[in-house]
Amino acid sequence: MGESVECSCISRTNLNCISLGDPDTQKSVALLKQACLDSGFFYVVDHGISQELMDDVFAQNKKFFDLPTIEKMKLLRNEKNRGYTPMLDEILDPENQVNGDYKEGYYIGVEVPKDDPQANKPFYGSNQWPSDEILPKWREVMEQYHSEALRVAKSVARIIALALNLEEDFFDRPEMLGVPIATLRLLHYEGQVSNPGKGVYGAGAHSDYGLITLLATDDVVGLQICKDSRAQPQVWEYVAPVKGGFIVNLGDMLERWSNCIFRSTLHRVVLDGRERYSIAYFVEPSHDCIVECLPTCKSESNPPKFPPITCSAYLSQRYKDTHADLTAYSDSKA
């Protein structure tokens, strides 16, 4: 009982809900701005992706993780972070976790053929795909969802731009989301009971690396956020799933860009013993984009807090910091 009591007394947070179908843009901007100043988390609904496709992606997600481990390990993530990440591969909160995250995942990025010069960039390249014999239509469904999710992300980015007093199309420029780094990550949490007191989590406490994340989940509650990471003790709140919608959060890159005006919030996954499936979509600008303080976010009294850095350099270091060295699996992929 002791393991679940800690979670049962945690309250659910209230998040603003933004409808992409609402013609009142100013209302959406106001709701988003309030959310970004408060917690960096909000819901997005009426995004135009059909419920049929959402259901199909979750069904295909489950089909992959139901495969035998030997089949999944044939698609182990490569140096481009494409493919399968086994249970415990990722450790997001090394100070507080005794093992890695009790989840397995699958990365799908922007598809770039090997003979394309762009494929030399760290986060571009060919994806790894299960064979049609094993999972027919799997690739087709994932590529459709990847494309649709990017459209939604660009719509959200336009509202963010307005909330930061920028031109609406600021993030649409080629060096921004014109040629983005956009990564779909399928996730499966095994049916464990998390125990934060003993350092056991579905996913350890972390903030996301990039610009924004779109998260679709099943109906199993597990995501928790901490609005003030400096508070002692930290106060954690559950985020309720939203059927057919997205839980959206800002990443560290946008916090950096906005000179800490907008917030990238600490979050984690605490499990209650039920299996949980979710689908994250991480959106970042192009490899060569210079992330530096936005003109509307600095002043004489609030100078830039961070030096400029390229998106590629920033992301490469963050992935290296949180994932196991691939040599640890050298005997498993044979």
CSV table of C-alpha atoms in Angstrom, one decimal:
chain,number,residue,atom,x,y,z
A,1,MET,CA,0.0,0.0,0.0
A,2,GLY,CA,2.8,2.4,0.9
A,3,GLU,CA,3.9,2.8,-2.7
A,4,SER,CA,0.5,4.0,-4.0
A,5,VAL,CA,-0.4,6.2,-1.1
A,6,GLU,CA,2.2,8.8,-2.1
A,7,CYS,CA,0.6,9.1,-5.6
A,8,SER,CA,-3.0,9.0,-4.4
A,9,CYS,CA,-2.7,12.3,-2.5
A,10,ILE,CA,-1.3,14.2,-5.4
A,11,SER,CA,-3.9,16.5,-6.9
A,12,ARG,CA,-4.7,17.1,-10.6
A,13,THR,CA,-3.6,20.3,-12.2
A,14,ASN,CA,-5.8,22.6,-14.2
A,15,LEU,CA,-4.5,23.5,-17.7
A,16,ASN,CA,-5.7,26.0,-20.2
A,17,CYS,CA,-7.3,24.4,-23.3
A,18,ILE,CA,-6.6,25.9,-26.7
A,19,SER,CA,-8.8,25.1,-29.7
A,20,LEU,CA,-7.1,25.4,-33.0
A,21,GLY,CA,-10.5,25.7,-34.5
A,22,ASP,CA,-11.4,28.9,-32.6
A,23,PRO,CA,-11.4,31.9,-35.0
A,24,ASP,CA,-10.7,34.2,-32.0
A,25,THR,CA,-6.9,34.3,-32.3
A,26,GLN,CA,-6.5,36.8,-29.5
A,27,LYS,CA,-8.3,34.5,-27.1
A,28,SER,CA,-6.0,31.6,-28.0
A,29,VAL,CA,-2.9,33.9,-27.6
A,30,ALA,CA,-4.1,35.0,-24.2
A,31,LEU,CA,-4.7,31.5,-23.0
A,32,LEU,CA,-1.4,30.2,-24.3
A,33,LYS,CA,0.6,33.2,-22.9
A,34,GLN,CA,-1.0,32.6,-19.4
A,35,ALA,CA,-0.1,28.9,-19.7
A,36,CYS,CA,3.5,29.6,-20.8
A,37,LEU,CA,4.1,32.0,-17.9
A,38,ASP,CA,2.5,29.7,-15.4
A,39,SER,CA,3.6,26.1,-16.2
A,40,GLY,CA,4.5,25.8,-19.8
A,41,PHE,CA,1.8,23.1,-20.2
A,42,PHE,CA,-1.5,23.3,-22.0
A,43,TYR,CA,-4.1,21.3,-23.9
A,44,VAL,CA,-4.6,21.6,-27.7
A,45,VAL,CA,-7.9,20.3,-29.2
A,46,ASP,CA,-9.7,20.7,-32.6
A,47,HIS,CA,-6.3,20.2,-34.3
A,48,GLY,CA,-7.6,18.5,-37.4
A,49,ILE,CA,-6.1,15.0,-37.0
A,50,SER,CA,-8.9,12.5,-37.2
A,51,GLN,CA,-9.8,10.3,-34.3
A,52,GLU,CA,-9.5,7.4,-36.7
A,53,LEU,CA,-5.8,8.2,-37.3
A,54,MET,CA,-5.1,8.8,-33.6
A,55,ASP,CA,-6.7,5.4,-32.8
A,56,ASP,CA,-4.7,3.7,-35.6
A,57,VAL,CA,-1.4,5.1,-34.4
A,58,PHE,CA,-2.0,3.8,-30.8
A,59,ALA,CA,-3.0,0.4,-32.2
A,60,GLN,CA,0.2,0.2,-34.3
A,61,ASN,CA,2.2,1.5,-31.3
A,62,LYS,CA,0.9,-1.5,-29.2
A,63,LYS,CA,1.6,-4.0,-32.0
A,64,PHE,CA,5.2,-3.0,-32.2
A,65,PHE,CA,5.8,-3.3,-28.4
A,66,ASP,CA,4.0,-6.6,-28.4
A,67,LEU,CA,6.8,-8.1,-30.6
A,68,PRO,CA,9.3,-10.4,-29.0
A,69,THR,CA,12.3,-8.6,-27.6
A,70,ILE,CA,14.6,-10.3,-30.2
A,71,GLU,CA,12.6,-8.7,-33.0
A,72,LYS,CA,12.6,-5.3,-31.4
A,73,MET,CA,16.4,-5.5,-30.7
A,74,LYS,CA,17.0,-5.9,-34.5
A,75,LEU,CA,15.8,-2.3,-34.7
A,76,LEU,CA,17.9,-1.0,-31.8
A,77,ARG,CA,18.4,2.8,-32.1
A,78,ASN,CA,21.4,3.8,-34.2
A,79,GLU,CA,23.9,6.7,-33.9
A,80,LYS,CA,21.2,9.0,-35.4
A,81,ASN,CA,18.8,8.0,-32.6
A,82,ARG,CA,16.4,6.2,-34.9
A,83,GLY,CA,14.8,3.0,-33.8
A,84,TYR,CA,14.1,1.1,-30.6
A,85,THR,CA,15.1,2.1,-27.1
A,86,PRO,CA,14.9,-0.8,-24.6
A,87,MET,CA,13.6,-0.7,-21.1
A,88,LEU,CA,16.0,1.2,-18.8
A,89,ASP,CA,17.9,2.6,-21.8
A,90,GLU,CA,17.2,6.2,-20.7
A,91,ILE,CA,18.0,7.8,-17.4
A,92,LEU,CA,16.5,11.3,-17.2
A,93,ASP,CA,17.1,12.0,-13.5
A,94,PRO,CA,20.4,10.3,-12.5
A,95,GLU,CA,20.5,12.0,-9.1
A,96,ASN,CA,17.2,10.4,-8.0
A,97,GLN,CA,16.8,7.3,-10.1
A,98,VAL,CA,18.2,3.9,-9.0
A,99,ASN,CA,17.8,2.5,-12.5
A,100,GLY,CA,16.8,3.9,-15.9
A,101,ASP,CA,13.2,4.7,-17.0
A,102,TYR,CA,10.8,1.8,-16.9
A,103,LYS,CA,9.7,2.4,-20.5
A,104,GLU,CA,10.7,1.3,-23.9
A,105,GLY,CA,10.4,3.6,-27.0
A,106,TYR,CA,10.9,4.0,-30.7
A,107,TYR,CA,12.3,7.0,-32.5
A,108,ILE,CA,11.1,8.1,-35.9
A,109,GLY,CA,12.6,11.3,-37.4
A,110,VAL,CA,12.5,13.2,-40.6
A,111,GLU,CA,13.1,10.7,-43.4
A,112,VAL,CA,16.2,11.7,-45.5
A,113,PRO,CA,17.7,9.2,-48.0
A,114,LYS,CA,21.2,8.1,-47.3
A,115,ASP,CA,22.5,9.6,-50.6
A,116,ASP,CA,21.1,13.0,-49.7
A,117,PRO,CA,23.8,15.5,-48.5
A,118,GLN,CA,21.4,16.5,-45.7
A,119,ALA,CA,21.7,13.0,-44.3
A,120,ASN,CA,25.2,13.9,-43.0
A,121,LYS,CA,23.5,16.1,-40.4
A,122,PRO,CA,23.2,14.5,-36.9
A,123,PHE,CA,19.4,14.4,-36.7
A,124,TYR,CA,18.6,13.7,-40.4
A,125,GLY,CA,18.8,10.3,-42.1
A,126,SER,CA,16.9,7.2,-42.9
A,127,ASN,CA,14.6,5.7,-40.3
A,128,GLN,CA,14.6,2.1,-39.3
A,129,TRP,CA,11.3,0.4,-40.1
A,130,PRO,CA,9.8,-3.0,-39.1
A,131,SER,CA,9.3,-5.2,-42.2
A,132,ASP,CA,5.9,-5.2,-43.8
A,133,GLU,CA,5.8,-9.0,-43.2
A,134,ILE,CA,5.9,-8.4,-39.5
A,135,LEU,CA,3.9,-5.2,-39.2
A,136,PRO,CA,2.0,-4.4,-42.4
A,137,LYS,CA,1.0,-0.7,-42.9
A,138,TRP,CA,3.0,0.3,-39.8
A,139,ARG,CA,5.4,2.6,-41.7
A,140,GLU,CA,2.5,4.2,-43.7
A,141,VAL,CA,0.6,5.0,-40.5
A,142,MET,CA,3.6,6.5,-38.7
A,143,GLU,CA,4.6,8.6,-41.7
A,144,GLN,CA,1.1,10.0,-42.0
A,145,TYR,CA,1.0,10.8,-38.3
A,146,HIS,CA,4.5,12.4,-38.4
A,147,SER,CA,3.3,14.7,-41.2
A,148,GLU,CA,0.0,15.6,-39.5
A,149,ALA,CA,1.7,16.3,-36.2
A,150,LEU,CA,4.1,18.7,-37.8
A,151,ARG,CA,1.2,20.7,-39.2
A,152,VAL,CA,-0.3,20.9,-35.8
A,153,ALA,CA,3.0,21.9,-34.2
A,154,LYS,CA,3.4,24.8,-36.8
A,155,SER,CA,0.0,26.0,-35.9
A,156,VAL,CA,0.9,26.1,-32.2
A,157,ALA,CA,4.2,27.8,-33.0
A,158,ARG,CA,2.3,30.6,-34.7
A,159,ILE,CA,0.3,31.3,-31.5
A,160,ILE,CA,3.5,31.2,-29.5
A,161,ALA,CA,5.1,33.7,-31.8
A,162,LEU,CA,2.2,36.1,-31.3
A,163,ALA,CA,2.3,35.6,-27.5
A,164,LEU,CA,6.0,36.6,-27.6
A,165,ASN,CA,5.1,39.8,-29.6
A,166,LEU,CA,6.8,38.4,-32.8
A,167,GLU,CA,5.4,38.2,-36.3
A,168,GLU,CA,3.0,35.3,-36.6
A,169,ASP,CA,5.2,33.5,-39.2
A,170,PHE,CA,8.4,33.9,-37.2
A,171,PHE,CA,8.9,30.2,-36.6
A,172,ASP,CA,7.8,29.3,-40.2
A,173,ARG,CA,11.1,30.6,-41.7
A,174,PRO,CA,13.3,28.1,-43.5
A,175,GLU,CA,16.0,28.2,-40.7
A,176,MET,CA,13.3,27.6,-38.1
A,177,LEU,CA,10.5,25.1,-38.8
A,178,GLY,CA,10.8,25.3,-42.6
A,179,VAL,CA,13.3,22.4,-42.4
A,180,PRO,CA,12.8,21.2,-38.8
A,181,ILE,CA,14.2,18.5,-36.7
A,182,ALA,CA,10.9,16.7,-35.8
A,183,THR,CA,11.0,13.4,-34.0
A,184,LEU,CA,8.1,11.1,-33.2
A,185,ARG,CA,8.6,8.8,-30.2
A,186,LEU,CA,6.4,5.9,-29.4
A,187,LEU,CA,6.4,4.9,-25.8
A,188,HIS,CA,5.3,1.9,-23.7
A,189,TYR,CA,5.5,1.8,-19.9
A,190,GLU,CA,5.3,-1.6,-18.4
A,191,GLY,CA,2.8,-2.4,-15.7
A,192,GLN,CA,5.0,-1.5,-12.7
A,193,VAL,CA,4.1,0.5,-9.6
A,194,SER,CA,6.5,3.5,-9.4
A,195,ASN,CA,8.0,4.3,-6.1
A,196,PRO,CA,9.5,7.9,-6.0
A,197,GLY,CA,10.7,7.4,-2.5
A,198,LYS,CA,13.0,4.6,-3.7
A,199,GLY,CA,14.0,6.2,-7.0
A,200,VAL,CA,11.7,4.0,-9.3
A,201,TYR,CA,9.9,5.9,-12.0
A,202,GLY,CA,8.2,5.3,-15.4
A,203,ALA,CA,10.2,8.3,-16.5
A,204,GLY,CA,12.5,10.3,-14.2
A,205,ALA,CA,12.0,14.0,-13.7
A,206,HIS,CA,13.2,16.1,-16.6
A,207,SER,CA,12.4,19.0,-18.9
A,208,ASP,CA,12.2,18.5,-22.7
A,209,TYR,CA,15.1,19.6,-24.8
A,210,GLY,CA,13.6,21.4,-27.7
A,211,LEU,CA,11.0,23.9,-28.8
A,212,ILE,CA,7.6,22.2,-28.1
A,213,THR,CA,6.4,18.7,-27.5
A,214,LEU,CA,3.0,17.4,-28.5
A,215,LEU,CA,1.9,14.4,-26.3
A,216,ALA,CA,-0.9,12.1,-27.1
A,217,THR,CA,-1.7,9.5,-24.3
A,218,ASP,CA,-4.1,6.7,-23.6
A,219,ASP,CA,-6.5,7.0,-20.7
A,220,VAL,CA,-4.0,5.8,-18.0
A,221,VAL,CA,-3.0,8.7,-15.8
A,222,GLY,CA,0.8,8.9,-15.2
A,223,LEU,CA,2.2,12.3,-16.2
A,224,GLN,CA,3.0,14.6,-13.4
A,225,ILE,CA,4.4,18.2,-13.5
A,226,CYS,CA,6.2,20.4,-10.9
A,227,LYS,CA,5.6,24.0,-11.6
A,228,ASP,CA,8.3,25.2,-9.2
A,229,SER,CA,11.4,22.9,-9.4
A,230,ARG,CA,13.2,25.1,-6.7
A,231,ALA,CA,10.5,24.6,-4.1
A,232,GLN,CA,11.4,22.3,-1.1
A,233,PRO,CA,9.7,19.9,-1.0
A,234,GLN,CA,8.7,19.8,-4.6
A,235,VAL,CA,4.9,19.8,-5.3
A,236,TRP,CA,3.9,17.4,-8.1
A,237,GLU,CA,0.5,17.4,-9.8
A,238,TYR,CA,-1.1,14.9,-12.2
A,239,VAL,CA,-2.0,16.0,-15.7
A,240,ALA,CA,-5.3,14.3,-16.9
A,241,PRO,CA,-5.3,12.7,-20.3
A,242,VAL,CA,-7.5,14.4,-22.9
A,243,LYS,CA,-9.2,12.1,-25.4
A,244,GLY,CA,-8.3,12.9,-29.0
A,245,GLY,CA,-6.3,16.0,-28.0
A,246,PHE,CA,-2.7,16.8,-27.1
A,247,ILE,CA,-0.9,17.8,-23.9
A,248,VAL,CA,1.6,20.4,-25.2
A,249,ASN,CA,4.6,21.6,-23.3
A,250,LEU,CA,7.4,24.0,-24.0
A,251,GLY,CA,11.0,22.8,-24.1
A,252,ASP,CA,14.3,24.2,-22.7
A,253,MET,CA,15.2,25.6,-26.1
A,254,LEU,CA,12.1,27.9,-26.1
A,255,GLU,CA,12.8,28.9,-22.5
A,256,ARG,CA,16.4,29.8,-23.6
A,257,TRP,CA,15.1,31.7,-26.6
A,258,SER,CA,12.6,33.6,-24.6
A,259,ASN,CA,15.2,34.5,-22.0
A,260,CYS,CA,13.3,32.5,-19.3
A,261,ILE,CA,10.1,34.5,-19.8
A,262,PHE,CA,8.3,31.3,-21.0
A,263,ARG,CA,8.8,28.2,-18.9
A,264,SER,CA,10.0,24.7,-19.6
A,265,THR,CA,8.7,22.7,-16.7
A,266,LEU,CA,9.9,19.6,-14.9
A,267,HIS,CA,7.8,16.6,-15.5
A,268,ARG,CA,7.9,12.8,-14.8
A,269,VAL,CA,5.8,9.7,-15.2
A,270,VAL,CA,4.6,7.8,-12.1
A,271,LEU,CA,2.9,4.5,-12.8
A,272,ASP,CA,0.1,2.8,-10.8
A,273,GLY,CA,0.7,-0.7,-12.0
A,274,ARG,CA,-1.2,-0.4,-15.3
A,275,GLU,CA,0.5,-0.5,-18.7
A,276,ARG,CA,0.6,2.9,-20.3
A,277,TYR,CA,1.1,3.9,-24.0
A,278,SER,CA,1.9,7.4,-25.2
A,279,ILE,CA,3.1,9.1,-28.3
A,280,ALA,CA,5.4,12.2,-28.1
A,281,TYR,CA,6.3,14.5,-30.9
A,282,PHE,CA,9.3,16.7,-30.4
A,283,VAL,CA,9.7,19.7,-32.6
A,284,GLU,CA,12.9,21.7,-33.0
A,285,PRO,CA,14.2,24.2,-35.6
A,286,SER,CA,16.7,23.3,-38.3
A,287,HIS,CA,20.2,22.0,-37.5
A,288,ASP,CA,21.9,25.3,-38.3
A,289,CYS,CA,19.4,27.6,-36.5
A,290,ILE,CA,21.1,29.9,-34.0
A,291,VAL,CA,19.2,29.9,-30.8
A,292,GLU,CA,19.7,33.3,-29.2
A,293,CYS,CA,17.7,35.7,-27.1
A,294,LEU,CA,14.6,36.9,-29.1
A,295,PRO,CA,14.5,40.7,-29.7
A,296,THR,CA,11.2,41.0,-27.8
A,297,CYS,CA,12.6,39.2,-24.7
A,298,LYS,CA,15.6,41.4,-23.8
A,299,SER,CA,16.1,44.9,-22.5
A,300,GLU,CA,18.7,46.9,-20.5
A,301,SER,CA,17.2,45.6,-17.3
A,302,ASN,CA,16.9,42.1,-18.6
A,303,PRO,CA,19.9,41.3,-20.8
A,304,PRO,CA,20.3,37.8,-22.5
A,305,LYS,CA,21.0,35.1,-20.0
A,306,PHE,CA,22.5,32.6,-22.4
A,307,PRO,CA,25.1,32.7,-25.2
A,308,PRO,CA,24.0,31.8,-28.8
A,309,ILE,CA,24.2,28.2,-29.7
A,310,THR,CA,23.2,26.2,-32.8
A,311,CYS,CA,20.2,23.9,-32.4
A,312,SER,CA,22.3,20.9,-33.6
A,313,ALA,CA,25.1,21.3,-31.0
A,314,TYR,CA,22.6,21.9,-28.2
A,315,LEU,CA,20.5,18.8,-29.0
A,316,SER,CA,23.5,16.5,-29.6
A,317,GLN,CA,24.7,17.2,-26.1
A,318,ARG,CA,21.3,16.7,-24.4
A,319,TYR,CA,20.8,13.3,-26.1
A,320,LYS,CA,24.3,12.2,-25.1
A,321,ASP,CA,23.7,13.1,-21.5
A,322,THR,CA,20.5,11.1,-21.1
A,323,HIS,CA,20.9,7.9,-23.2
A,324,ALA,CA,23.0,4.8,-22.6
A,325,ASP,CA,26.1,4.3,-24.7
A,326,LEU,CA,25.3,2.1,-27.7
A,327,THR,CA,28.3,-0.1,-27.1
A,328,ALA,CA,26.4,-1.5,-24.1
A,329,TYR,CA,24.2,-3.3,-26.6
A,330,SER,CA,26.9,-4.6,-28.8
A,331,ASP,CA,26.1,-8.3,-28.1
A,332,SER,CA,22.3,-7.8,-28.2
A,333,LYS,CA,21.8,-6.9,-31.9
A,334,ALA,CA,23.4,-9.8,-33.5
